[in-house]
Structures are given as C-alpha cells and as structure tokens.
Amino acid sequence: MIHKKILITIILIFFAAAAAYSIYKIQNCNRNYGEKSGNKVNSKIDHQTEKKNINDNANQLNIAEDRIFTGGDLKYNTQSIPVLYYHSIDYEKGNELRIPKEKFREEMKFLRDNGYTTLTMNEFYNFLAYNKPIPKKSVVITLDDGYEDNYENAFPILKEFGFKATIFIITGAIDNGKNILTSSQLREMEHYGIDIESHTVNHDKLDKLTYNEQLSTLKNSKNFLEKLLGKRVNYIAYPYGEWNGDTVKAVKAAGYKLAFTTASGWANKNEGLYTLSRVYISANHKMEEFKRRLTNEKYNISN
C-alpha cells in the first residue's frame, strides 16, 4: 500500500515537472519571437530613417545648387541680363586683361551693396531655356582662360561676398606650372560652388579649324573636365570669341547647352543659346564705366 502511494507521488511529480517545462518553453519561444520581430521592425525603421536622411541631404544639395526664386521683383527670359567676363585678377602695367585684385574687390562690393544676385551657370541656363524666373538684379560672373590668380586673388573675394562665378579653363594648360590653375585648385573651387567649364583644349581659334577638328577639341576638353571633377560639363566660352556655322553644330554635337562669345552686350535668348554676348570688364575701365555697363542694357549702342 505504501509502495503504491510512493509510486503515485512519483508519477504526479513527473507530470508536474513536465507541465512546468512545457510552460517554460512556450514562454521562452514567445519572448524570442518578440525579440526577433522587434529586431526586424527596428532594422526596417533604421533603414527607412537612413534612407530618409540620405534623401533629405540630397534635397538640401539640390536646393543649394539650383535655387528657386519666388516673390519680389523677378525677371523672365524675355529680358536680358549682364554676363561679366574677366581674365586675370592680378595687376600688370599696360595689360588691360590683368585687373588688380583691389579693383575686382571694389566691383564685387558694388554688386553686394546694391543687391545683385550672382547666378550659377545652371540657373542662367534654366532662365534662358525654361523661363525660370530670376531676381531682377541678376548678374553672371565669368573668368576666361583659368589663370592661377583666379584661385589666389579672385576666389577669396568671391567667397568673402558669397558669390557664384564660372571659370572657363583651357584644359591643355592644367598642371603645366605656367600660371594656370592646377587640378587640386579646380577641385577645391568646384567643391565650393564655382562652376568650372570648358575653354577648349589649347585655346583654339575654332573658326580656323575644320568641323571634325572643332568637334575633337570640344569633346576632349569636356571629357577631361568631367573626369577630373566628376560632374557634367555643359557650358563653353569660345576662345577669342571666334566661331562659325560649324562651331555651333559641333558644340551641339559635343553635348554643350550654352556657348559664349566675346560680342559686346547683355545676354538674351533671342541671340541664340550658342552665341551669347557678354560684358567685357577691363583694367582700363573706371568704376563709373563698370556701373554703366552693369546697369545700362544699351551701353554698347552708340548714340
């Protein structure tokens, strides 16, 4: 009888232990599942957050590079705007292409003090091609050839006033040690927001070349800069301002969107996107002449 009671007790203990173990396993499985599910959810949330941050950063970059102008006094592409063009920003007696940095700073200060907005090339292109409005007092600053003093003298002044500008560089002269911008200087300025664009490979007189020769130098300079800077190069200034019918065909075939001459005047879409005028700024010009060219669209027309 006693042995029978002991046997029953052992059996009951066994079943109780088995039940307890089963309950433990179920709870543990649920907890593990919850943790795994939570990890999946958290991982998904983290991925979505990361993706959102990347998109936000990209949007901020786009806003910074391609501003949208609204409100205030705006200008549309039925109107003209001045595209200033300089060369060297370093005084040399008797050389009107070499402007003292003090004079350049005085002119930039005038732009700032009088409420001018300096445009990037993309903004200028969107204005001409797609009628994207710009502030009425807009101006484009360009520098031809790519002298090293553009980095040493002009660049600090442009940064001081927070201005945009474009440098048209002779690609065959880069890194040759002859007073022309280096690759590292070009990358630094491009990273800051200065547009680096094409001025052909060897400062070629395009109208003296065959169509195929023109196409070659236009493509080669474009491809070189795109590899160097990791961006699309869409704009060019013709060396000496020289061009012909083949030039326009070759520029289009090479993939450029705008091209500039040295014809005197404010730029207007009606003159053609590949034959745009500019406003020459010389070391011989006094401040009053700078103001006249900047503010008077008809400055180049004789009375």
XYZ file of C-alpha atoms in Angstrom:
303
model
C 0.000 0.000 0.000
C 2.822 2.351 0.967
C 4.726 1.444 -2.204
C 1.626 2.205 -4.259
C 1.332 5.713 -2.693
C 5.017 6.371 -3.358
C 4.611 5.331 -6.989
C 1.578 7.617 -7.417
C 3.508 10.510 -5.847
C 6.451 9.995 -8.200
C 4.119 9.930 -11.212
C 2.421 13.161 -10.085
C 5.788 14.867 -9.587
C 6.867 13.753 -13.062
C 3.721 15.179 -14.697
C 4.079 18.437 -12.754
C 7.687 18.804 -13.863
C 6.754 18.059 -17.467
C 3.983 20.654 -17.359
C 6.289 23.267 -15.878
C 8.903 22.573 -18.535
C 6.316 22.936 -21.324
C 5.125 26.279 -19.959
C 8.735 27.492 -19.779
C 9.411 26.519 -23.410
C 6.269 28.266 -24.662
C 7.109 31.494 -22.811
C 10.699 31.393 -23.989
C 9.674 30.876 -27.617
C 7.241 33.792 -27.436
C 9.917 36.018 -25.945
C 12.448 35.035 -28.615
C 9.900 35.612 -31.367
C 9.107 39.026 -29.954
C 12.786 39.929 -29.862
C 13.330 38.736 -33.423
C 10.237 40.563 -34.648
C 11.333 43.680 -32.824
C 14.771 43.465 -34.417
C 13.194 43.167 -37.844
C 10.945 46.156 -37.184
C 13.785 48.207 -35.734
C 16.016 47.243 -38.638
C 13.323 48.329 -41.070
C 12.815 51.605 -39.220
C 16.566 52.262 -39.126
C 16.825 51.578 -42.856
C 13.901 53.878 -43.586
C 15.415 56.587 -41.373
C 18.778 56.239 -43.082
C 17.135 56.411 -46.492
C 15.141 59.478 -45.440
C 18.309 61.186 -44.186
C 20.058 60.477 -47.472
C 17.116 61.872 -49.424
C 16.954 64.922 -47.160
C 20.652 65.584 -47.711
C 20.240 65.200 -51.456
C 17.312 67.611 -51.427
C 19.355 70.135 -49.460
C 22.147 69.867 -52.022
C 19.698 70.358 -54.866
C 18.251 73.435 -53.205
C 21.722 74.863 -52.693
C 22.797 74.214 -56.298
C 19.575 75.100 -58.129
C 17.799 77.882 -56.298
C 14.159 78.649 -56.963
C 13.481 82.375 -56.898
C 10.000 83.482 -55.837
C 8.440 86.737 -54.728
C 9.993 90.160 -55.014
C 10.936 91.780 -58.301
C 11.622 88.969 -60.781
C 12.886 88.869 -64.352
C 11.835 86.463 -67.120
C 13.641 85.326 -70.248
C 12.097 87.938 -72.488
C 14.627 90.233 -70.818
C 18.430 90.400 -70.975
C 20.987 90.170 -68.187
C 24.676 91.142 -67.978
C 27.242 88.339 -68.151
C 30.503 89.927 -66.999
C 33.751 88.467 -68.253
C 37.201 88.872 -66.768
C 40.558 87.233 -67.381
C 43.438 87.625 -64.928
C 42.925 89.178 -61.482
C 46.490 90.362 -60.979
C 47.880 93.770 -61.934
C 50.362 94.100 -64.773
C 51.211 97.538 -66.083
C 49.895 98.157 -69.571
C 47.879 94.916 -69.754
C 44.158 95.626 -69.719
C 43.337 91.909 -69.288
C 45.004 91.894 -65.873
C 42.779 93.571 -63.303
C 44.196 94.471 -59.871
C 42.554 92.459 -57.115
C 41.652 95.721 -55.327
C 39.637 96.829 -58.358
C 37.973 93.403 -58.607
C 37.019 93.558 -54.929
C 35.602 97.086 -55.367
C 33.405 95.838 -58.212
C 32.227 92.794 -56.239
C 31.474 95.040 -53.274
C 29.344 97.240 -55.530
C 27.352 94.172 -56.588
C 26.815 93.148 -52.974
C 25.972 96.619 -51.693
C 23.440 97.167 -54.489
C 21.551 93.912 -54.036
C 22.752 91.898 -57.030
C 22.300 88.123 -57.188
C 25.082 86.160 -58.887
C 23.822 83.143 -60.828
C 25.307 79.715 -61.409
C 25.502 78.501 -64.992
C 22.651 76.061 -64.350
C 20.457 78.867 -63.029
C 21.302 81.026 -66.022
C 20.568 78.158 -68.419
C 17.225 77.418 -66.741
C 16.351 81.104 -67.033
C 17.091 81.224 -70.760
C 15.856 77.789 -71.809
C 12.910 77.217 -69.466
C 11.930 80.734 -68.379
C 12.696 80.038 -64.719
C 12.414 83.472 -63.072
C 15.437 85.140 -61.509
C 15.817 88.275 -59.381
C 15.617 91.413 -61.492
C 19.112 92.472 -60.400
C 20.859 89.289 -61.507
C 24.344 89.011 -62.962
C 26.630 86.217 -64.165
C 30.366 86.435 -63.401
C 32.759 84.627 -65.751
C 36.549 84.419 -65.959
C 38.287 83.162 -69.109
C 41.421 81.008 -69.514
C 41.882 79.810 -65.920
C 44.763 81.884 -64.584
C 46.165 80.759 -61.242
C 45.392 84.194 -59.795
C 41.707 83.302 -60.198
C 42.337 80.979 -57.252
C 44.827 83.152 -55.357
C 43.086 86.529 -55.740
C 39.554 86.202 -57.144
C 38.428 83.124 -55.206
C 38.921 84.634 -51.699
C 36.984 87.738 -52.762
C 34.141 85.686 -54.241
C 33.966 83.687 -51.002
C 34.014 86.888 -48.951
C 30.825 88.077 -50.658
C 29.264 84.626 -51.074
C 29.201 84.977 -54.862
C 28.774 82.426 -57.636
C 31.081 82.545 -60.660
C 32.211 80.469 -63.641
C 35.762 79.823 -64.843
C 36.271 78.744 -68.460
C 39.530 76.765 -68.363
C 41.996 75.807 -71.114
C 42.285 72.117 -70.278
C 45.595 71.519 -72.061
C 47.285 74.027 -69.736
C 46.149 72.482 -66.436
C 49.036 71.378 -64.165
C 51.701 72.698 -66.539
C 53.144 75.149 -63.998
C 52.675 78.195 -66.218
C 50.391 80.427 -64.176
C 47.352 78.249 -64.922
C 45.113 76.593 -62.342
C 46.052 73.146 -61.061
C 43.787 70.117 -60.754
C 43.610 70.445 -56.967
C 42.723 74.147 -57.172
C 39.984 73.415 -59.685
C 38.532 70.661 -57.497
C 38.543 72.936 -54.452
C 36.754 75.739 -56.250
C 34.246 73.373 -57.853
C 33.535 71.846 -54.433
C 32.861 75.325 -53.038
C 30.439 76.171 -55.847
C 32.487 77.880 -58.547
C 31.498 76.435 -61.943
C 34.437 75.062 -63.918
C 33.612 74.856 -67.618
C 35.341 74.483 -70.994
C 37.527 76.898 -72.977
C 38.739 74.166 -75.404
C 41.986 72.185 -75.099
C 44.544 74.645 -76.461
C 42.677 77.963 -76.682
C 41.887 77.057 -80.258
C 40.602 79.556 -82.823
C 37.612 77.445 -83.661
C 36.669 79.236 -86.866
C 40.068 78.295 -88.320
C 39.501 74.561 -87.745
C 37.539 72.012 -89.745
C 34.292 70.698 -88.321
C 35.945 67.463 -87.162
C 38.836 69.345 -85.563
C 36.387 71.575 -83.720
C 34.363 68.600 -82.551
C 37.530 66.910 -81.291
C 38.751 69.799 -79.130
C 35.232 70.454 -77.836
C 34.722 66.822 -76.838
C 38.219 66.341 -75.442
C 38.092 69.375 -73.162
C 34.611 68.407 -71.978
C 35.578 64.797 -71.256
C 38.770 65.834 -69.468
C 36.930 68.140 -67.074
C 34.149 65.639 -66.447
C 36.691 63.005 -65.387
C 38.676 65.494 -63.316
C 35.705 66.996 -61.483
C 33.189 64.138 -61.507
C 30.379 66.267 -62.953
C 28.714 67.128 -66.243
C 30.337 69.957 -68.193
C 27.649 71.732 -70.211
C 28.969 75.207 -70.963
C 31.763 76.737 -73.036
C 33.251 80.109 -73.943
C 34.781 80.395 -77.413
C 38.477 81.400 -77.335
C 38.878 84.903 -78.785
C 35.096 84.841 -79.209
C 35.606 83.299 -82.660
C 33.089 80.888 -84.167
C 31.309 79.936 -87.384
C 28.394 77.774 -88.508
C 30.388 74.574 -87.996
C 31.214 75.683 -84.459
C 27.569 75.811 -83.444
C 26.933 72.391 -84.995
C 29.981 70.913 -83.258
C 29.101 72.434 -79.883
C 25.635 70.917 -80.055
C 27.020 67.544 -81.171
C 29.537 67.577 -78.300
C 26.701 67.975 -75.801
C 27.000 71.564 -74.608
C 23.918 73.535 -73.567
C 25.210 77.122 -73.782
C 28.121 78.837 -75.501
C 29.507 82.349 -75.070
C 31.205 84.722 -77.484
C 33.000 87.985 -76.731
C 30.375 90.045 -78.561
C 29.651 93.137 -76.509
C 26.238 93.323 -74.856
C 23.838 91.799 -72.364
C 22.872 88.176 -72.986
C 19.445 87.426 -74.413
C 17.872 84.135 -75.522
C 16.947 85.690 -78.883
C 20.599 85.831 -79.963
C 20.806 82.045 -79.639
C 21.931 79.785 -76.800
C 25.226 79.076 -78.600
C 26.169 82.661 -79.477
C 25.593 84.593 -76.259
C 27.044 88.067 -75.709
C 28.996 89.164 -72.657
C 30.088 92.373 -70.940
C 33.854 92.877 -71.089
C 35.477 94.255 -67.926
C 38.902 95.810 -68.486
C 41.608 97.089 -66.160
C 41.226 100.390 -68.022
C 37.578 100.805 -67.001
C 36.936 103.229 -64.178
C 34.254 102.417 -61.620
C 31.738 104.635 -63.399
C 32.201 102.635 -66.607
C 31.734 99.382 -64.683
C 28.455 100.720 -63.273
C 27.309 101.905 -66.711
C 27.902 98.519 -68.321
C 26.231 96.745 -65.417
C 23.110 98.922 -65.289
C 22.560 100.087 -68.889
C 21.464 97.350 -71.271
C 22.172 99.651 -74.234
C 25.694 100.598 -73.072
C 27.225 99.214 -76.284
C 24.980 101.147 -78.664
C 26.341 104.474 -79.894
C 24.001 107.448 -79.739
